[in-house]
């Protein structure tokens, strides 16, 4: 037991007679009887065979291969196994660690650990979906789902620059995008190409890298590819404003799927048109950034027309969505596809679906990344926290309670009774659902960047605390230096917030539940405090414009918040 589901190999030493065969078999988990579970490997062997020379101590490690494993079964070794003779060698692309997240809940801390190790194990030259079975492919959907979380954990700018060049090289002349990059499937294969939410990696990934690092060069490089994908969607079917043709993965592995189906219940045309709108909006924004004013105007108009047709097709005049699933409501909210007059109703319905599901999610690959964001953005931050902190199935922490050290492919890769999901697709190192890390950094800790001044040149720190957590500490190493956001609830009555703003940047900080009357530096009013350029009272609390430096704020919580803290602590 290596203690960690890892990617790499075993380096070992042995002294044995010539011809002795040492066999190492690798697996991610054990079954209920304590045996290696290898059914999920499909055709992959994950087996190393070594024939001893018999010339004293010999050392060996494999090359031009790797395994995904936590457990190693050793056969053929004469005598007792000396654990120190077997060393696990971890490999991943050499990416600088940039983000840290810690809180008062140890299960959430383990979740963050699992997200990071899932990223390590699958960022081996390309963003693979899993490292153990006979696949290990650069699935576009997984990459775009996770990229924002990835950019918090590590400096992934060079990694995705390389991979997006591969995507552009493999993109079809029609503008369609293969499901895996590099592409190993012919265009007429049964694997869907140009699936919504997968092929949209062509637009979402370069835009995200621009947001996180503020570098226009990748946008410039990928712009033609981004435009080609949007034009591909535009050319499908007989209505240029709806993407309702082709083969799609849908809300992959959604828990509301029909029996014997991997696709969740959310209508594929709904998902496809939602992502069509989203990618078109991002393309218009990219055109503005690059000074392509005619394109910016054209694609902004196209985006508005797509949204209008989406509403005609999927939203009733009173604001009810025609697709009654959690994922549909998440996409409609997060992609701004419903009129503002209907937003409240759609958010209420999403909350209702979650409550009716005993406060659990039913989303798959498409809805999960945006689920907590959609709730927090629309007045249900407490519900988002509740989802994060659930420990029974289905939830992020359920797998933690089952001993996971990386993210699982399925919400129930190991079922409550200890049995396994179907062998044909049951990875225990599959980072997609780790996309919740983005919400943990951006909402729980509150660290974000301004789209108008990206790469954390203008930093936004807007934490949304909840008393179920007593403290949160997060930091991010940006191109300008370290950004930090720490908050702590003290004695159920006081809030402490610490922020660090690097040189050559400015920050907008929102102090939640704060009142201007409470904020002073000793006897000095805020306008006399060094580094504070502007402040005002907003609905969430006090908004302050800061220059670089380190700042600590202490203030009393209002009675209703303090009482809630007390109740939660009991």
XYZ file of C-alpha atoms in Angstrom:
570
model
C 0.000 0.000 0.000
C 1.668 3.214 -1.203
C -0.832 5.237 0.846
C -1.750 7.337 -2.192
C -3.374 6.560 -5.530
C -0.488 7.688 -7.701
C 0.844 7.663 -11.244
C 4.316 6.407 -12.023
C 6.086 3.144 -11.262
C 7.890 1.074 -8.652
C 11.673 1.127 -8.396
C 12.875 -1.948 -6.564
C 15.973 -3.915 -5.595
C 16.233 -7.672 -5.190
C 18.796 -10.376 -4.550
C 17.725 -13.719 -6.001
C 19.045 -16.686 -8.021
C 19.340 -16.300 -11.791
C 16.076 -16.927 -13.605
C 13.871 -15.902 -10.665
C 10.825 -14.084 -12.024
C 9.522 -11.156 -9.978
C 5.999 -10.037 -10.897
C 4.450 -6.724 -9.834
C 0.725 -6.204 -10.364
C -0.783 -2.759 -9.793
C -4.289 -1.710 -8.741
C -6.007 1.406 -7.418
C -8.188 -0.208 -4.758
C -8.871 -3.485 -2.994
C -12.137 -5.366 -3.075
C -14.191 -6.316 -0.022
C -12.000 -9.380 0.544
C -8.755 -7.433 0.412
C -7.727 -8.558 -3.076
C -6.540 -6.331 -5.914
C -9.443 -4.898 -7.916
C -8.306 -5.012 -11.556
C -11.632 -5.370 -13.367
C -11.594 -1.648 -14.195
C -8.322 -1.957 -16.133
C -10.065 -3.495 -19.159
C -7.264 -4.617 -21.534
C -4.493 -2.861 -19.621
C -2.204 -5.270 -17.761
C -0.474 -2.928 -15.307
C 1.953 -5.774 -14.744
C 5.761 -5.720 -14.590
C 7.800 -8.929 -14.976
C 11.511 -8.953 -14.126
C 13.896 -11.901 -14.602
C 16.802 -11.842 -12.158
C 20.400 -12.105 -13.339
C 21.513 -13.719 -10.089
C 24.592 -11.488 -9.711
C 24.008 -10.011 -6.266
C 21.740 -7.037 -5.596
C 19.868 -5.888 -8.698
C 17.854 -2.702 -9.149
C 15.116 -2.109 -11.704
C 12.453 0.360 -12.683
C 10.376 0.275 -15.883
C 10.625 2.911 -18.607
C 8.442 4.106 -21.489
C 5.378 3.208 -19.469
C 3.586 4.142 -16.271
C 0.900 2.754 -14.020
C -1.979 4.268 -12.064
C -2.080 2.534 -8.684
C -2.037 2.609 -4.930
C -1.527 -1.106 -4.279
C 1.180 -3.441 -5.602
C 1.021 -7.206 -5.414
C 4.496 -8.775 -5.436
C 4.968 -12.370 -6.580
C 8.041 -14.581 -6.859
C 10.217 -12.796 -4.343
C 12.293 -15.261 -2.299
C 12.117 -14.637 1.423
C 10.281 -11.856 3.178
C 9.378 -8.562 1.495
C 11.442 -5.618 2.735
C 9.220 -2.583 2.188
C 12.202 -0.255 1.860
C 13.270 -2.201 -1.233
C 10.187 -0.966 -3.118
C 9.878 2.752 -3.799
C 6.994 4.451 -5.585
C 8.178 6.992 -8.163
C 5.549 9.665 -8.902
C 5.547 11.313 -12.323
C 3.660 14.249 -13.779
C 4.410 17.220 -15.992
C 6.724 19.624 -14.166
C 4.191 22.297 -13.254
C 4.777 24.808 -10.475
C 2.325 24.524 -7.589
C 0.572 27.878 -7.271
C -2.560 27.474 -5.150
C -3.285 26.388 -1.604
C -6.644 25.872 0.079
C -7.264 24.888 3.686
C -10.277 25.082 5.961
C -11.572 23.901 9.323
C -13.150 20.743 7.849
C -10.608 17.945 7.439
C -12.780 16.078 4.926
C -12.785 19.143 2.671
C -9.016 19.403 3.090
C -8.742 15.789 1.932
C -10.988 16.653 -1.018
C -8.572 19.426 -1.992
C -5.719 16.920 -1.679
C -7.614 14.512 -3.932
C -8.270 17.215 -6.522
C -4.583 18.108 -6.642
C -3.416 14.507 -6.901
C -5.982 13.807 -9.586
C -4.475 16.699 -11.524
C -0.926 15.459 -10.950
C -1.723 11.956 -12.119
C -3.528 13.057 -15.266
C -1.324 15.967 -16.342
C 1.347 13.817 -17.949
C 2.177 15.754 -21.136
C -1.535 15.890 -22.019
C -4.643 16.208 -19.796
C -5.684 12.562 -19.683
C -9.022 11.362 -18.384
C -7.495 8.521 -16.354
C -4.072 6.911 -15.930
C -4.762 3.231 -15.251
C -6.965 1.513 -17.867
C -6.436 1.081 -21.605
C -7.387 4.686 -22.394
C -5.295 7.537 -20.969
C -6.589 9.956 -23.601
C -6.788 13.742 -23.771
C -10.568 14.050 -23.568
C -11.616 17.586 -24.419
C -14.647 17.627 -22.132
C -12.686 16.691 -19.033
C -10.062 19.336 -19.845
C -12.468 22.246 -20.272
C -14.490 21.219 -17.210
C -11.423 21.300 -14.988
C -9.178 23.980 -16.485
C -10.112 26.809 -14.112
C -9.478 24.624 -11.071
C -6.241 23.435 -12.662
C -5.073 27.042 -13.043
C -5.526 27.619 -9.309
C -3.551 24.543 -8.303
C -0.670 24.835 -10.762
C 0.824 27.100 -13.401
C -0.783 25.367 -16.377
C -0.221 28.087 -18.990
C 2.587 26.265 -20.859
C 0.850 22.897 -20.459
C -2.407 24.045 -22.070
C -0.601 26.156 -24.666
C 1.013 22.988 -25.965
C -2.194 20.949 -25.819
C -4.301 23.619 -27.514
C -1.819 23.722 -30.375
C -2.446 19.993 -30.721
C -6.200 20.670 -30.710
C -5.846 23.219 -33.479
C -3.733 20.793 -35.493
C -6.309 17.995 -35.156
C -9.389 20.166 -35.726
C -11.371 19.068 -38.765
C -11.424 21.350 -41.848
C -15.140 21.796 -41.124
C -14.284 23.392 -37.785
C -15.474 20.380 -35.823
C -13.346 19.212 -32.906
C -12.453 15.591 -32.065
C -13.362 14.257 -28.635
C -9.753 13.447 -27.749
C -6.594 15.443 -28.403
C -4.292 14.152 -29.826
C -6.970 12.450 -31.915
C -6.657 8.696 -32.314
C -10.151 8.135 -33.737
C -11.067 8.440 -37.430
C -13.800 10.948 -38.265
C -16.273 8.170 -39.097
C -15.704 6.303 -35.813
C -18.511 5.629 -33.351
C -16.917 8.071 -30.898
C -18.839 11.330 -31.258
C -16.792 14.224 -32.577
C -17.890 17.823 -32.167
C -19.940 16.994 -29.080
C -21.158 20.018 -27.183
C -19.261 20.709 -23.947
C -16.397 18.590 -25.274
C -15.532 20.424 -28.482
C -16.180 23.729 -26.688
C -12.722 23.222 -25.158
C -11.531 24.958 -28.336
C -12.998 28.219 -26.991
C -13.274 27.790 -23.214
C -9.674 26.684 -22.625
C -7.834 29.526 -24.409
C -10.174 32.094 -22.868
C -9.596 30.654 -19.383
C -5.820 30.744 -19.811
C -6.104 34.380 -20.897
C -8.231 35.193 -17.827
C -5.840 33.516 -15.417
C -2.536 34.721 -16.874
C -3.444 37.889 -18.784
C -1.446 36.879 -21.861
C -3.054 37.613 -25.225
C -0.653 35.426 -27.215
C -2.558 32.181 -26.799
C -5.818 33.925 -27.730
C -4.104 35.196 -30.876
C -2.759 31.742 -31.688
C -6.054 29.986 -31.105
C -8.453 32.623 -32.412
C -8.947 30.996 -35.822
C -9.606 27.659 -34.116
C -12.092 29.269 -31.713
C -13.877 30.978 -34.583
C -13.932 27.781 -36.669
C -15.678 25.892 -33.860
C -18.364 28.550 -33.435
C -18.887 28.661 -37.201
C -19.206 24.870 -37.238
C -22.069 25.064 -34.734
C -23.586 27.929 -36.697
C -23.639 25.835 -39.867
C -25.444 22.857 -38.367
C -29.118 22.180 -39.095
C -31.572 24.618 -40.633
C -31.447 27.272 -37.888
C -28.154 29.072 -37.354
C -29.198 30.071 -33.828
C -29.831 26.566 -32.431
C -27.353 23.717 -32.196
C -29.770 20.783 -32.394
C -28.044 18.252 -34.627
C -25.220 15.756 -34.301
C -24.188 13.259 -31.654
C -23.366 14.438 -28.141
C -22.313 13.007 -24.795
C -24.959 15.009 -22.968
C -24.699 15.361 -19.204
C -22.283 12.467 -19.033
C -22.757 10.202 -16.012
C -25.603 12.313 -14.674
C -27.424 10.462 -11.932
C -30.793 11.118 -13.553
C -29.854 8.939 -16.540
C -32.152 6.240 -17.812
C -31.252 2.690 -16.869
C -28.277 1.313 -18.841
C -27.392 4.774 -20.147
C -24.375 6.917 -19.350
C -26.133 10.121 -20.415
C -28.053 12.161 -17.862
C -31.655 13.176 -18.481
C -30.937 16.749 -19.619
C -31.988 17.260 -23.243
C -28.964 17.222 -25.579
C -30.307 20.066 -27.737
C -30.660 22.184 -24.591
C -27.040 21.499 -23.589
C -25.706 21.987 -27.115
C -27.448 25.323 -27.630
C -26.433 26.508 -24.151
C -22.760 25.854 -24.909
C -23.190 27.340 -28.389
C -24.291 30.563 -26.716
C -21.497 30.424 -24.140
C -18.721 29.807 -26.674
C -20.063 32.522 -28.965
C -20.074 35.013 -26.089
C -16.477 34.121 -25.220
C -15.464 34.411 -28.872
C -16.955 37.914 -29.028
C -15.027 38.840 -25.881
C -11.806 37.413 -27.339
C -12.342 39.417 -30.530
C -12.661 42.617 -28.482
C -9.483 41.839 -26.566
C -7.599 41.275 -29.838
C -8.949 44.416 -31.478
C -11.044 42.522 -34.033
C -13.905 44.960 -33.797
C -15.954 43.700 -36.754
C -15.813 40.139 -35.437
C -16.654 41.338 -31.942
C -19.771 43.062 -33.190
C -20.800 40.141 -35.409
C -20.420 37.505 -32.705
C -22.024 39.620 -30.020
C -25.063 39.909 -32.296
C -24.937 36.171 -32.989
C -24.782 35.505 -29.242
C -27.837 37.677 -28.599
C -29.759 35.864 -31.325
C -28.797 32.459 -29.918
C -30.010 33.509 -26.461
C -33.271 34.794 -27.938
C -33.887 31.512 -29.791
C -32.846 29.498 -26.729
C -35.535 31.293 -24.724
C -38.157 30.686 -27.392
C -37.231 27.010 -27.530
C -36.658 26.134 -23.883
C -38.216 28.834 -21.635
C -41.948 29.477 -21.219
C -43.244 33.083 -21.142
C -43.505 32.795 -17.353
C -39.916 31.613 -16.939
C -40.285 27.852 -16.552
C -37.607 25.758 -18.246
C -38.873 22.998 -20.510
C -36.165 20.635 -19.214
C -36.825 19.724 -15.547
C -33.325 18.747 -14.406
C -30.743 20.217 -12.077
C -28.203 20.505 -14.890
C -30.573 22.414 -17.187
C -31.233 24.996 -14.482
C -27.540 25.276 -13.637
C -26.604 26.003 -17.272
C -29.436 28.468 -17.758
C -28.319 30.429 -14.689
C -24.553 30.280 -15.041
C -24.549 31.010 -18.793
C -27.051 33.905 -18.346
C -29.579 32.338 -20.695
C -32.751 33.434 -18.899
C -34.174 36.923 -18.678
C -33.434 38.710 -15.405
C -37.148 38.735 -14.605
C -37.091 34.921 -14.655
C -33.786 34.331 -12.895
C -35.304 34.142 -9.424
C -37.834 31.507 -10.481
C -35.192 29.366 -12.197
C -32.951 29.549 -9.114
C -35.862 28.638 -6.841
C -36.633 25.639 -9.026
C -33.020 24.477 -8.937
C -33.052 24.723 -5.150
C -36.346 22.836 -5.057
C -34.937 19.985 -7.158
C -31.956 19.695 -4.813
C -34.141 19.722 -1.688
C -36.488 17.131 -3.225
C -33.417 14.963 -3.798
C -32.754 15.042 -0.047
C -30.277 17.883 -0.503
C -28.139 15.975 -2.985
C -26.978 16.626 -6.513
C -27.936 14.611 -9.585
C -25.619 16.360 -12.053
C -23.044 14.772 -14.346
C -19.980 16.114 -16.159
C -21.856 19.065 -17.688
C -23.769 20.402 -14.686
C -21.437 19.656 -11.777
C -18.688 22.238 -12.514
C -21.160 25.126 -12.338
C -23.629 23.797 -9.747
C -22.296 25.501 -6.616
C -21.476 28.646 -8.596
C -25.064 28.908 -9.830
C -26.399 28.496 -6.295
C -24.030 30.991 -4.653
C -24.580 33.559 -7.395
C -28.357 33.420 -7.010
C -28.981 33.612 -3.280
C -28.472 29.975 -2.288
C -24.925 30.055 -0.956
C -26.000 28.066 2.119
C -27.315 25.316 -0.151
C -24.044 25.214 -2.089
C -22.170 24.704 1.186
C -24.622 21.990 2.175
C -23.909 20.120 -1.056
C -20.162 20.442 -0.541
C -20.352 19.078 2.998
C -22.664 16.114 2.391
C -20.894 12.881 3.283
C -23.371 10.285 2.033
C -23.893 9.265 -1.584
C -23.943 11.141 -3.901
C -21.490 13.814 -2.847
C -17.888 14.940 -3.108
C -17.132 13.857 0.443
C -18.745 10.430 0.108
C -15.700 9.193 -1.765
C -13.455 10.769 0.891
C -15.239 8.737 3.570
C -14.512 5.655 1.439
C -10.784 6.335 1.617
C -10.280 8.042 -1.751
C -6.976 9.859 -2.283
C -7.834 11.035 -5.823
C -11.119 11.949 -7.536
C -13.417 9.189 -8.787
C -15.041 8.903 -12.201
C -18.415 7.975 -10.698
C -20.139 9.334 -7.654
C -20.368 5.699 -6.509
C -17.304 4.009 -7.960
C -17.420 2.090 -4.687
C -21.020 1.593 -3.624
C -22.340 1.861 -0.096
C -22.280 -1.950 0.276
C -18.623 -2.102 -0.842
C -19.340 -3.415 -4.334
C -18.109 -1.640 -7.463
C -19.657 0.261 -10.326
C -19.533 -1.608 -13.657
C -15.987 -2.633 -14.609
C -16.188 -1.138 -18.085
C -15.719 2.441 -16.852
C -14.712 2.807 -13.228
C -11.627 4.956 -12.815
C -10.530 5.947 -9.331
C -8.352 8.759 -10.686
C -10.568 10.922 -12.876
C -10.335 14.639 -12.145
C -13.555 15.969 -13.740
C -15.659 16.229 -10.558
C -12.719 17.982 -8.931
C -13.928 21.085 -10.804
C -15.634 22.063 -7.535
C -12.188 23.328 -6.542
C -12.824 26.407 -8.671
C -15.830 27.283 -6.506
C -13.826 26.642 -3.345
C -11.165 29.137 -4.431
C -13.414 31.734 -6.081
C -16.416 31.728 -3.727
C -15.492 30.132 -0.402
C -12.093 31.876 -0.270
C -13.220 34.591 -2.684
C -10.118 34.897 -4.925
C -10.896 35.950 -8.494
C -9.659 38.149 -11.317
C -11.385 40.922 -13.239
C -12.172 40.052 -16.872
C -11.423 43.650 -17.811
C -7.992 43.465 -16.187
C -7.131 39.744 -16.220
C -4.210 37.752 -14.887
C -4.901 39.181 -11.390
C -3.796 42.681 -12.374
C -7.085 43.748 -10.781
C -7.776 41.247 -8.015
C -11.248 40.546 -6.707
C -11.559 39.157 -3.185
C -15.193 38.480 -2.325
C -15.446 35.542 0.085
C -18.866 34.172 0.926
C -18.358 32.600 4.352
C -20.739 30.173 5.930
C -20.630 29.333 9.641
C -20.384 25.610 8.917
C -16.695 26.387 8.359
C -14.817 28.171 11.137
C -11.954 29.326 8.936
C -10.620 29.238 5.379
C -7.073 29.966 4.194
C -6.305 30.223 0.493
C -3.500 31.689 -1.564
C -2.520 31.904 -5.202
C 0.859 32.657 -6.704
C 0.049 34.970 -9.625
C 2.271 36.579 -12.230
C 2.623 39.551 -9.825
C 3.185 37.624 -6.604
C 1.098 35.946 -3.950
C -2.561 36.755 -3.425
C -3.989 35.545 -0.121
C -7.468 35.473 1.375
C -8.026 34.136 4.883
C -11.193 34.418 6.923
C -12.060 33.227 10.404
C -15.158 33.348 12.580
C -14.155 34.003 16.198
C -16.407 33.038 19.118
C -19.396 33.129 16.810
C -19.420 36.932 17.008
C -16.438 38.349 15.132
C -15.076 38.071 11.622
C -11.361 38.256 10.907
C -10.267 38.671 7.301
C -6.669 38.813 6.106
C -5.728 39.649 2.513
C -2.410 39.998 0.741
C -2.190 42.037 -2.449
C 1.043 41.863 -4.495
C 2.907 44.863 -5.888
C 1.779 46.481 -9.144
C -1.819 45.369 -8.673
C -4.996 46.745 -7.169
C -7.768 44.851 -5.436
C -11.451 45.159 -4.759
C -12.278 43.455 -1.469
C -15.782 42.853 -0.149
C -15.944 42.290 3.596
C -19.027 40.114 4.113
C -21.606 41.209 6.707
C -19.495 44.254 7.574
C -20.839 47.712 8.317
C -18.990 50.939 7.549
C -19.650 52.154 11.066
C -17.572 49.237 12.454
C -14.467 49.780 10.339
C -11.764 52.058 11.675
C -8.021 51.862 12.276
C -7.763 52.675 15.963
C -9.387 56.112 15.956
C -8.774 56.845 12.272
C -11.662 56.630 9.787
C -11.171 54.484 6.705
C -10.425 57.408 4.438
C -7.244 58.057 6.434
C -5.981 54.459 6.396
C -2.930 53.912 4.201
C -3.571 51.773 1.121
C -7.355 52.219 1.077
C -8.393 54.182 -1.999
C -12.171 53.915 -1.870
C -14.938 52.247 0.137
C -18.717 52.029 0.224
C -21.539 49.984 1.699
C -23.009 47.325 -0.584
C -25.619 44.649 -0.021
C -23.018 41.969 0.786
C -21.068 44.151 3.223
C -18.360 46.776 2.758
C -16.519 47.115 -0.546
C -12.981 48.512 -0.381
C -10.448 49.387 -3.088
C -6.934 48.503 -1.934
C -3.403 48.989 -3.120
C -0.663 46.408 -2.629
C 0.179 45.230 0.863
C -1.137 43.020 3.644
C -4.344 43.953 5.454
C -6.216 42.486 8.394
C -9.831 43.386 9.189
C -11.679 42.562 12.419
C -15.324 43.417 12.925
C -18.455 42.305 14.717
C -20.992 40.167 12.936
C -24.610 41.293 12.905
C -26.825 39.527 15.415
C -28.578 37.266 12.918
C -25.244 36.005 11.575
C -23.743 35.607 15.028
C -26.761 33.619 16.176
C -26.478 31.341 13.174
C -22.832 30.746 13.954
C -23.744 29.787 17.508
C -26.371 27.329 16.346
C -23.978 25.683 13.896
C -21.247 25.374 16.518
C -23.580 23.563 18.882
